């Protein structure tokens, strides 16, 4: 059982939700018994004590949602813990620990369920009282003990004996008067009502049980209330101490008036209410005090009115779900209930309602508008409770006042509180059917309540509460009462369940709809809709808007309300995501009601699309575009003219949108960031709809907008830039395809020349964003516009990809140019012996590949980080697209050299340190390797690669995870063709800074080195490649710094032990020379520190080089940077201990003493002297100071 729960928790979110509340018993009862049994052993040690508490909390917290499973075990756990408490030999820390465990159980199960289990015999009173008297009320470590003792005492004080009988002779042995038990308990309660910890809550419970005892009530109640009221009037809720005291007093009064008998409390109620009014709690900024104030006010109100159930309340008879579901259609009409005859003359028990009730109800109505939810909720419950005891006329007045909360002058708080109160009244049968016509319109408004506040909105809580009202009404009324409102309520709930912005509101609406389907049985197509829009289905907003809405709109009762809601409430929504989703939903729903869309919705949207409100204008333009496209598709599918659904006025209105916005200069400024992509979408959709605008002046206007948007990308915010660029490029492609092609399938030569030449010239613009825009635009051009101009376009794009000093940081432009090259190739197609002006052919394929392969080597960095990564990613994608295009058409155009370069570069990228780019490279690598239609030719070592990367692993291998990727990629080190590039990639990862990448890449490399230790030729080949990588990247810090770190690790791990036997082996000699060259005149601390490790590792190789290594290390001992001197000394010290054979044992102790005792961060002359001693000692020539030549 436990295992199943854990599995569910670790799964994905929907599984986690569905797997809640699946525990069926208290499975850890034995473990808990052991924990409690071991408390005596573990309490003494802090660590064991904390581990026991943490484990107990962990077990108990699992049952927070199903605490009833603990019920059978509560008594056993309590008795075990109380044994420790009663044991006189238990030290105080153990007793406190036992009470802590008791508190943890109480927290999960609730004290009300726990209280009756406490021992509450007469003999328990004095020991518990004495134990409580010994406690320190201010000790922050033991509050659980005090809390539990006060709860225990509140149970014991219910014993049915006069407390005076416990006092006996009140004169103690010393002759002093002892305090009566009654006063002791009362003083204890008073003491703990003014503390700031949780003991205060328990003290309030104690008061409520103790003061209402007959003997205490007579002699102490009045005095206690006087004390409480005086404390309330003296304390200020503006100070911390005052807040604590007021909190305690309010809790005590609220509990007292809740549990006390009405006749006992009534004499004091008016005085308490007067004192409460004078406290002005509604003005306090303390939420808890305002909530307690609400609780107390409603309790006082219930004290003023008699505890009788109103006879006039509405009572629903049958609550059987089965009976409701069987009652369908007209049968429901016959269920109209007979109104109880007694309802009319319900004044047989009329009595005077005290004047204070008006004050109480007024305060509760004000509480409904409080800024905090828990205060509003408390007020709503109070309204429900008190209204149930009022005569019918007065109750109706309360409902009338409540409905005043729902005016648009009121805040969202008032609407929320009002909804909660309506639900409470409905649940209790206090909203008579005669009031339903007043309440339903308010409820429907609340279901769509959404108020803009600054950059966001308020109202999700109101909509959620409105769903609660619908849920409560479903349970409260007979189906016949709600029949006149069913269509409105069902439509509103469906709309909220599908179109609300917030997931909690969609789920609440779905739950309310489900309740109505079950209880009322009158919602049209209820079961069908519920199946499609259940709790889980409505969790995904995009799915709701684009899929579920289409299914529900298929039922005619809901089609028009859904469309009207989207047009009236959602296309002008403050959130642009909602506006865009709404317009796509309208597109999808259009086939359900094409005439309504064309004749009603479109004419309503066209004026809005050129209106004054920015959000409405944006939504309306997008909606016009989507609806028009849907109507044209529908007309074409039915073999009708594309203009079948449109009037001349509508077509003219669509054309006018751009002209109107342009003349009013609405493309400028911040509003233009929304208008430009919206109109570009309109252009795209109208072009795809094949509108009869060919030759119309509007086409040149649209072309101007596309060009202008691409030319002004630099002026818009970075957030909107990408969206505008993509919208303009999509619009351009659609516009060209529809309006620039003649009957012969060709372009007008003059237009083609102007367009292509203009776009290519913009590629050399000094603004990066303009290059980006026009690169993507060229990539989107259709084939007929590229025909005869292909070489010009490819040359222009190639220039963008070349890095020059002035545009080195233009990584985004290079990325977009590489993407465009692949798109252009895909557009024009392949023809081996074709013209290079029209096709990808023998003449230009090498040039295309050369450009793309240049992109894979882009490692540009700037303040944004590795921006070259964007270029590499685009280059890899484009290489894959072009290669697959060639393979599928004319594979012979791919030569072996190019294929090898592609695969090697991809292998290098697959071994690098950034997860995202490594994953992309790995995915492309495997796509090319496993492509079958037909296979990619000339892949080096194909068989070995397919063994390392089996086909079935293509989808499952997680390249993002270093633990999965590196063990595979390092196997390529054994393949000669890939060795150089994989080692180059690995060196960056192994010498990197990311802990997981470093760990798994290094481990994989060392595993490979172990395998080739016994193979001299393989090891020799590896070492040659390693030296070549170093040589090729000398002074290239991106590679050389991590490479030094990698070499340090490899030397330390004995990867080259095979060469230590041979004197003057060429590998360490060459490596030493390269290291020395690399750090010459370097001021890079990371590089210098890495090199120290390499030099120390090289000491293990025999021959003349050893003296040179020492010389180099002693040079670094006097480096200008103190940190380098200190690091060198530390590492040389460790080196001498590790490789003890490199120094004469006679001088070892002296050498290590100099290294360890010298302060290497001291002044250089001092350090130099110590260093020279070391040189003399080890017979290494002293480094000589070189005088700087005067300029």
CSV table of N, CA and C in Angstrom, one decimal, residues 954-1063:
chain,number,residue,atom,x,y,z
A,954,UNK,N,17.1,4.9,-29.9
A,954,UNK,CA,17.1,6.3,-30.4
A,954,UNK,C,16.1,7.2,-29.7
A,955,UNK,N,14.9,6.7,-29.3
A,955,UNK,CA,14.0,7.6,-28.6
A,955,UNK,C,14.2,7.6,-27.1
A,956,UNK,N,14.8,6.5,-26.6
A,956,UNK,CA,14.8,6.4,-25.1
A,956,UNK,C,16.1,7.0,-24.5
A,957,UNK,N,17.2,7.1,-25.3
A,957,UNK,CA,18.5,7.6,-24.8
A,957,UNK,C,18.3,9.1,-24.4
A,958,UNK,N,18.6,9.4,-23.2
A,958,UNK,CA,18.4,10.8,-22.7
A,958,UNK,C,19.8,11.5,-22.8
A,959,UNK,N,20.0,12.3,-23.9
A,959,UNK,CA,21.2,13.0,-24.1
A,959,UNK,C,21.4,14.1,-23.1
A,960,UNK,N,20.3,14.6,-22.5
A,960,UNK,CA,20.4,15.6,-21.5
A,960,UNK,C,21.1,15.1,-20.2
A,961,UNK,N,21.0,13.9,-20.0
A,961,UNK,CA,21.6,13.3,-18.7
A,961,UNK,C,23.0,12.9,-19.0
A,962,UNK,N,23.9,13.5,-18.3
A,962,UNK,CA,25.4,13.2,-18.5
A,962,UNK,C,25.7,11.8,-18.2
A,963,UNK,N,24.9,11.2,-17.2
A,963,UNK,CA,25.2,9.8,-16.8
A,963,UNK,C,24.8,8.8,-18.0
A,964,UNK,N,23.9,9.2,-18.9
A,964,UNK,CA,23.6,8.3,-20.0
A,964,UNK,C,24.4,8.6,-21.3
A,965,UNK,N,24.7,9.9,-21.5
A,965,UNK,CA,25.3,10.4,-22.7
A,965,UNK,C,26.8,10.0,-22.8
A,966,UNK,N,27.6,10.3,-21.7
A,966,UNK,CA,29.0,10.2,-21.8
A,966,UNK,C,29.6,8.8,-21.9
A,967,UNK,N,29.0,7.8,-21.2
A,967,UNK,CA,29.5,6.4,-21.4
A,967,UNK,C,29.4,6.0,-22.8
A,968,UNK,N,28.4,6.5,-23.6
A,968,UNK,CA,28.2,6.1,-25.0
A,968,UNK,C,29.2,6.9,-25.9
A,969,UNK,N,29.3,8.2,-25.7
A,969,UNK,CA,30.0,9.0,-26.6
A,969,UNK,C,31.5,8.7,-26.5
A,970,UNK,N,32.0,8.4,-25.3
A,970,UNK,CA,33.4,8.1,-25.1
A,970,UNK,C,33.9,6.8,-25.8
A,971,UNK,N,32.9,6.0,-26.2
A,971,UNK,CA,33.2,4.8,-26.9
A,971,UNK,C,33.7,5.1,-28.3
A,972,UNK,N,33.4,6.3,-28.8
A,972,UNK,CA,33.8,6.8,-30.1
A,972,UNK,C,35.3,7.1,-30.2
A,973,UNK,N,35.9,7.2,-29.0
A,973,UNK,CA,37.4,7.5,-28.9
A,973,UNK,C,38.1,6.3,-29.6
A,974,UNK,N,37.5,5.1,-29.6
A,974,UNK,CA,38.2,4.0,-30.2
A,974,UNK,C,38.1,3.9,-31.7
A,975,UNK,N,37.3,4.9,-32.3
A,975,UNK,CA,37.1,4.9,-33.8
A,975,UNK,C,38.0,6.0,-34.3
A,976,UNK,N,39.0,5.7,-35.1
A,976,UNK,CA,40.0,6.7,-35.5
A,976,UNK,C,39.4,8.0,-36.2
A,977,UNK,N,38.3,7.8,-37.0
A,977,UNK,CA,37.7,8.9,-37.6
A,977,UNK,C,37.2,10.0,-36.7
A,978,UNK,N,36.7,9.5,-35.5
A,978,UNK,CA,36.0,10.4,-34.6
A,978,UNK,C,36.9,10.8,-33.4
A,979,UNK,N,38.0,10.2,-33.3
A,979,UNK,CA,38.8,10.3,-32.0
A,979,UNK,C,39.1,11.8,-31.7
A,980,UNK,N,39.6,12.5,-32.7
A,980,UNK,CA,40.1,13.9,-32.5
A,980,UNK,C,38.9,14.8,-32.1
A,981,UNK,N,37.8,14.7,-32.8
A,981,UNK,CA,36.7,15.6,-32.4
A,981,UNK,C,36.0,15.3,-31.1
A,982,UNK,N,35.9,14.0,-30.8
A,982,UNK,CA,35.3,13.6,-29.5
A,982,UNK,C,36.2,14.0,-28.4
A,983,UNK,N,37.5,13.8,-28.6
A,983,UNK,CA,38.4,14.2,-27.5
A,983,UNK,C,38.4,15.8,-27.3
A,984,UNK,N,38.2,16.5,-28.4
A,984,UNK,CA,38.1,17.9,-28.3
A,984,UNK,C,36.9,18.3,-27.5
A,985,UNK,N,35.8,17.7,-27.8
A,985,UNK,CA,34.5,17.9,-27.0
A,985,UNK,C,34.6,17.5,-25.6
A,986,UNK,N,35.2,16.3,-25.4
A,986,UNK,CA,35.3,15.8,-24.0
A,986,UNK,C,36.2,16.7,-23.1
A,987,UNK,N,37.3,17.2,-23.7
A,987,UNK,CA,38.2,18.0,-22.9
A,987,UNK,C,37.5,19.2,-22.3
A,988,UNK,N,36.5,19.8,-23.0
A,988,UNK,CA,35.7,20.9,-22.5
A,988,UNK,C,34.8,20.5,-21.3
A,989,UNK,N,34.3,19.2,-21.4
A,989,UNK,CA,33.4,18.7,-20.4
A,989,UNK,C,34.1,18.3,-19.2
A,990,UNK,N,35.2,17.5,-19.4
A,990,UNK,CA,36.0,16.9,-18.2
A,990,UNK,C,36.6,18.0,-17.5
A,991,UNK,N,37.1,19.1,-18.1
A,991,UNK,CA,37.7,20.2,-17.4
A,991,UNK,C,36.7,21.3,-17.1
A,992,UNK,N,35.4,21.1,-17.2
A,992,UNK,CA,34.4,22.1,-17.0
A,992,UNK,C,34.2,22.3,-15.5
A,993,UNK,N,33.1,23.1,-15.2
A,993,UNK,CA,32.8,23.5,-13.9
A,993,UNK,C,31.6,22.8,-13.3
A,994,UNK,N,30.7,22.3,-14.3
A,994,UNK,CA,29.4,21.7,-13.8
A,994,UNK,C,29.7,20.3,-13.2
A,995,UNK,N,29.3,20.1,-12.0
A,995,UNK,CA,29.7,19.0,-11.2
A,995,UNK,C,29.3,17.6,-11.9
A,996,UNK,N,28.0,17.6,-12.3
A,996,UNK,CA,27.5,16.3,-12.8
A,996,UNK,C,28.2,16.0,-14.2
A,997,UNK,N,28.3,17.0,-15.0
A,997,UNK,CA,28.9,16.8,-16.3
A,997,UNK,C,30.3,16.4,-16.1
A,998,UNK,N,31.0,17.1,-15.2
A,998,UNK,CA,32.5,16.8,-15.0
A,998,UNK,C,32.6,15.3,-14.5
A,999,UNK,N,31.7,14.9,-13.5
A,999,UNK,CA,31.9,13.6,-12.9
A,999,UNK,C,31.7,12.5,-13.9
A,1000,UNK,N,30.6,12.5,-14.7
A,1000,UNK,CA,30.3,11.4,-15.6
A,1000,UNK,C,31.2,11.4,-16.8
A,1001,UNK,N,31.6,12.6,-17.3
A,1001,UNK,CA,32.5,12.6,-18.5
A,1001,UNK,C,33.9,12.1,-18.1
A,1002,UNK,N,34.4,12.6,-16.9
A,1002,UNK,CA,35.7,12.1,-16.5
A,1002,UNK,C,35.7,10.6,-16.2
A,1003,UNK,N,34.6,10.1,-15.6
A,1003,UNK,CA,34.6,8.7,-15.3
A,1003,UNK,C,34.6,7.9,-16.6
A,1004,UNK,N,33.8,8.3,-17.6
A,1004,UNK,CA,33.8,7.6,-18.9
A,1004,UNK,C,35.1,7.6,-19.6
A,1005,UNK,N,35.8,8.8,-19.5
A,1005,UNK,CA,37.1,8.9,-20.1
A,1005,UNK,C,38.1,7.9,-19.4
A,1006,UNK,N,38.1,7.9,-18.1
A,1006,UNK,CA,39.0,7.1,-17.4
A,1006,UNK,C,38.8,5.6,-17.7
A,1007,UNK,N,37.5,5.3,-17.8
A,1007,UNK,CA,37.1,3.9,-18.1
A,1007,UNK,C,37.7,3.5,-19.5
A,1008,UNK,N,37.6,4.4,-20.4
A,1008,UNK,CA,38.2,4.1,-21.8
A,1008,UNK,C,39.7,4.0,-21.7
A,1009,UNK,N,40.4,4.8,-20.9
A,1009,UNK,CA,41.8,4.8,-20.7
A,1009,UNK,C,42.3,3.4,-20.1
A,1010,UNK,N,41.5,2.9,-19.2
A,1010,UNK,CA,41.8,1.6,-18.6
A,1010,UNK,C,41.8,0.5,-19.6
A,1011,UNK,N,40.8,0.6,-20.5
A,1011,UNK,CA,40.6,-0.4,-21.5
A,1011,UNK,C,41.8,-0.5,-22.5
A,1012,UNK,N,42.4,0.7,-22.8
A,1012,UNK,CA,43.5,0.7,-23.8
A,1012,UNK,C,44.9,0.7,-23.2
A,1013,UNK,N,45.0,0.6,-21.8
A,1013,UNK,CA,46.3,0.5,-21.2
A,1013,UNK,C,47.2,-0.7,-21.7
A,1014,UNK,N,46.5,-1.8,-22.0
A,1014,UNK,CA,47.3,-2.9,-22.5
A,1014,UNK,C,47.5,-3.0,-24.0
A,1015,UNK,N,47.0,-1.9,-24.7
A,1015,UNK,CA,47.2,-1.9,-26.1
A,1015,UNK,C,48.1,-0.7,-26.5
A,1016,UNK,N,49.4,-0.9,-26.7
A,1016,UNK,CA,50.3,0.3,-26.9
A,1016,UNK,C,50.0,1.1,-28.1
A,1017,UNK,N,49.5,0.4,-29.2
A,1017,UNK,CA,49.2,1.2,-30.4
A,1017,UNK,C,48.0,2.1,-30.2
A,1018,UNK,N,47.0,1.6,-29.5
A,1018,UNK,CA,45.8,2.4,-29.2
A,1018,UNK,C,46.1,3.6,-28.3
A,1019,UNK,N,46.9,3.3,-27.3
A,1019,UNK,CA,47.4,4.3,-26.3
A,1019,UNK,C,48.2,5.4,-27.0
A,1020,UNK,N,49.1,4.9,-27.9
A,1020,UNK,CA,50.0,5.8,-28.7
A,1020,UNK,C,49.1,6.7,-29.6
A,1021,UNK,N,48.2,6.1,-30.2
A,1021,UNK,CA,47.3,6.9,-31.1
A,1021,UNK,C,46.5,8.0,-30.3
A,1022,UNK,N,46.0,7.5,-29.1
A,1022,UNK,CA,45.3,8.5,-28.3
A,1022,UNK,C,46.1,9.6,-27.9
A,1023,UNK,N,47.4,9.3,-27.5
A,1023,UNK,CA,48.3,10.4,-27.0
A,1023,UNK,C,48.6,11.4,-28.1
A,1024,UNK,N,48.8,10.8,-29.3
A,1024,UNK,CA,49.1,11.7,-30.5
A,1024,UNK,C,47.9,12.7,-30.7
A,1025,UNK,N,46.7,12.1,-30.7
A,1025,UNK,CA,45.5,12.9,-30.9
A,1025,UNK,C,45.4,14.0,-29.8
A,1026,UNK,N,45.7,13.6,-28.6
A,1026,UNK,CA,45.6,14.5,-27.4
A,1026,UNK,C,46.6,15.7,-27.6
A,1027,UNK,N,47.8,15.4,-28.0
A,1027,UNK,CA,48.8,16.4,-28.3
A,1027,UNK,C,48.4,17.3,-29.4
A,1028,UNK,N,47.7,16.7,-30.4
A,1028,UNK,CA,47.3,17.5,-31.6
A,1028,UNK,C,46.2,18.4,-31.2
A,1029,UNK,N,45.3,17.9,-30.4
A,1029,UNK,CA,44.2,18.8,-29.9
A,1029,UNK,C,44.8,20.0,-29.1
A,1030,UNK,N,45.8,19.7,-28.3
A,1030,UNK,CA,46.4,20.8,-27.5
A,1030,UNK,C,47.1,21.8,-28.4
A,1031,UNK,N,47.9,21.2,-29.4
A,1031,UNK,CA,48.6,22.1,-30.3
A,1031,UNK,C,47.7,23.0,-31.1
A,1032,UNK,N,46.6,22.4,-31.6
A,1032,UNK,CA,45.7,23.2,-32.5
A,1032,UNK,C,45.0,24.2,-31.7
A,1033,UNK,N,44.8,24.1,-30.4
A,1033,UNK,CA,44.1,25.0,-29.6
A,1033,UNK,C,44.9,25.8,-28.6
A,1034,UNK,N,46.2,25.9,-28.9
A,1034,UNK,CA,47.1,26.6,-28.0
A,1034,UNK,C,46.6,28.1,-27.9
A,1035,UNK,N,46.6,28.6,-26.7
A,1035,UNK,CA,46.2,29.9,-26.4
A,1035,UNK,C,44.7,30.2,-26.7
A,1036,UNK,N,43.9,29.1,-27.1
A,1036,UNK,CA,42.5,29.3,-27.2
A,1036,UNK,C,41.9,28.9,-25.9
A,1037,UNK,N,41.6,29.9,-25.1
A,1037,UNK,CA,41.3,29.6,-23.7
A,1037,UNK,C,40.0,28.7,-23.5
A,1038,UNK,N,39.1,28.8,-24.5
A,1038,UNK,CA,37.9,28.0,-24.4
A,1038,UNK,C,38.2,26.5,-24.2
A,1039,UNK,N,39.3,26.1,-25.0
A,1039,UNK,CA,39.7,24.7,-24.9
A,1039,UNK,C,40.9,24.4,-24.0
A,1040,UNK,N,41.8,25.3,-24.1
A,1040,UNK,CA,43.1,25.0,-23.4
A,1040,UNK,C,43.0,25.0,-21.9
A,1041,UNK,N,42.2,25.9,-21.3
A,1041,UNK,CA,42.0,25.9,-19.8
A,1041,UNK,C,41.4,24.6,-19.3
A,1042,UNK,N,40.2,24.2,-19.9
A,1042,UNK,CA,39.7,22.9,-19.4
A,1042,UNK,C,40.6,21.7,-19.8
A,1043,UNK,N,41.3,21.8,-20.9
A,1043,UNK,CA,42.2,20.8,-21.3
A,1043,UNK,C,43.3,20.5,-20.3
A,1044,UNK,N,43.9,21.6,-19.7
A,1044,UNK,CA,44.9,21.5,-18.7
A,1044,UNK,C,44.3,20.8,-17.4
A,1045,UNK,N,43.0,21.2,-17.1
A,1045,UNK,CA,42.4,20.6,-16.0
A,1045,UNK,C,42.2,19.1,-16.2
A,1046,UNK,N,41.8,18.7,-17.5
A,1046,UNK,CA,41.6,17.3,-17.8
A,1046,UNK,C,43.0,16.6,-17.7
A,1047,UNK,N,44.0,17.2,-18.2
A,1047,UNK,CA,45.3,16.5,-18.2
A,1047,UNK,C,45.8,16.3,-16.7
A,1048,UNK,N,45.5,17.3,-15.9
A,1048,UNK,CA,45.9,17.2,-14.5
A,1048,UNK,C,45.2,15.9,-13.9
A,1049,UNK,N,43.8,15.8,-14.2
A,1049,UNK,CA,43.1,14.6,-13.7
A,1049,UNK,C,43.6,13.3,-14.3
A,1050,UNK,N,44.0,13.3,-15.6
A,1050,UNK,CA,44.4,12.1,-16.2
A,1050,UNK,C,45.8,11.7,-15.6
A,1051,UNK,N,46.7,12.6,-15.4
A,1051,UNK,CA,48.0,12.3,-14.8
A,1051,UNK,C,47.8,11.8,-13.4
A,1052,UNK,N,46.9,12.4,-12.6
A,1052,UNK,CA,46.7,12.0,-11.3
A,1052,UNK,C,46.1,10.6,-11.2
A,1053,UNK,N,45.3,10.2,-12.2
A,1053,UNK,CA,44.6,8.9,-12.2
A,1053,UNK,C,45.5,7.8,-12.9
A,1054,UNK,N,46.7,8.1,-13.2
A,1054,UNK,CA,47.6,7.1,-13.8
A,1054,UNK,C,47.3,6.6,-15.2
A,1055,UNK,N,46.7,7.6,-16.0
A,1055,UNK,CA,46.3,7.2,-17.3
A,1055,UNK,C,47.5,6.9,-18.2
A,1056,UNK,N,48.7,7.5,-17.9
A,1056,UNK,CA,49.9,7.4,-18.7
A,1056,UNK,C,51.0,6.6,-18.0
A,1057,UNK,N,50.6,5.8,-17.0
A,1057,UNK,CA,51.7,5.1,-16.2
A,1057,UNK,C,52.6,4.2,-17.1
A,1058,UNK,N,52.1,3.8,-18.3
A,1058,UNK,CA,52.9,3.0,-19.1
A,1058,UNK,C,54.2,3.7,-19.6
A,1059,UNK,N,54.1,5.0,-19.7
A,1059,UNK,CA,55.3,5.8,-20.2
A,1059,UNK,C,56.3,6.1,-19.1
A,1060,UNK,N,56.0,5.8,-17.8
A,1060,UNK,CA,56.8,6.3,-16.7
A,1060,UNK,C,58.1,5.4,-16.6
A,1061,UNK,N,58.0,4.2,-17.2
A,1061,UNK,CA,59.2,3.4,-17.2
A,1061,UNK,C,60.3,3.8,-18.2
A,1062,UNK,N,59.8,4.4,-19.2
A,1062,UNK,CA,60.8,4.8,-20.3
A,1062,UNK,C,61.3,6.1,-20.1
A,1063,UNK,N,62.6,6.3,-20.3
A,1063,UNK,CA,63.3,7.6,-20.1
A,1063,UNK,C,63.1,8.5,-21.3
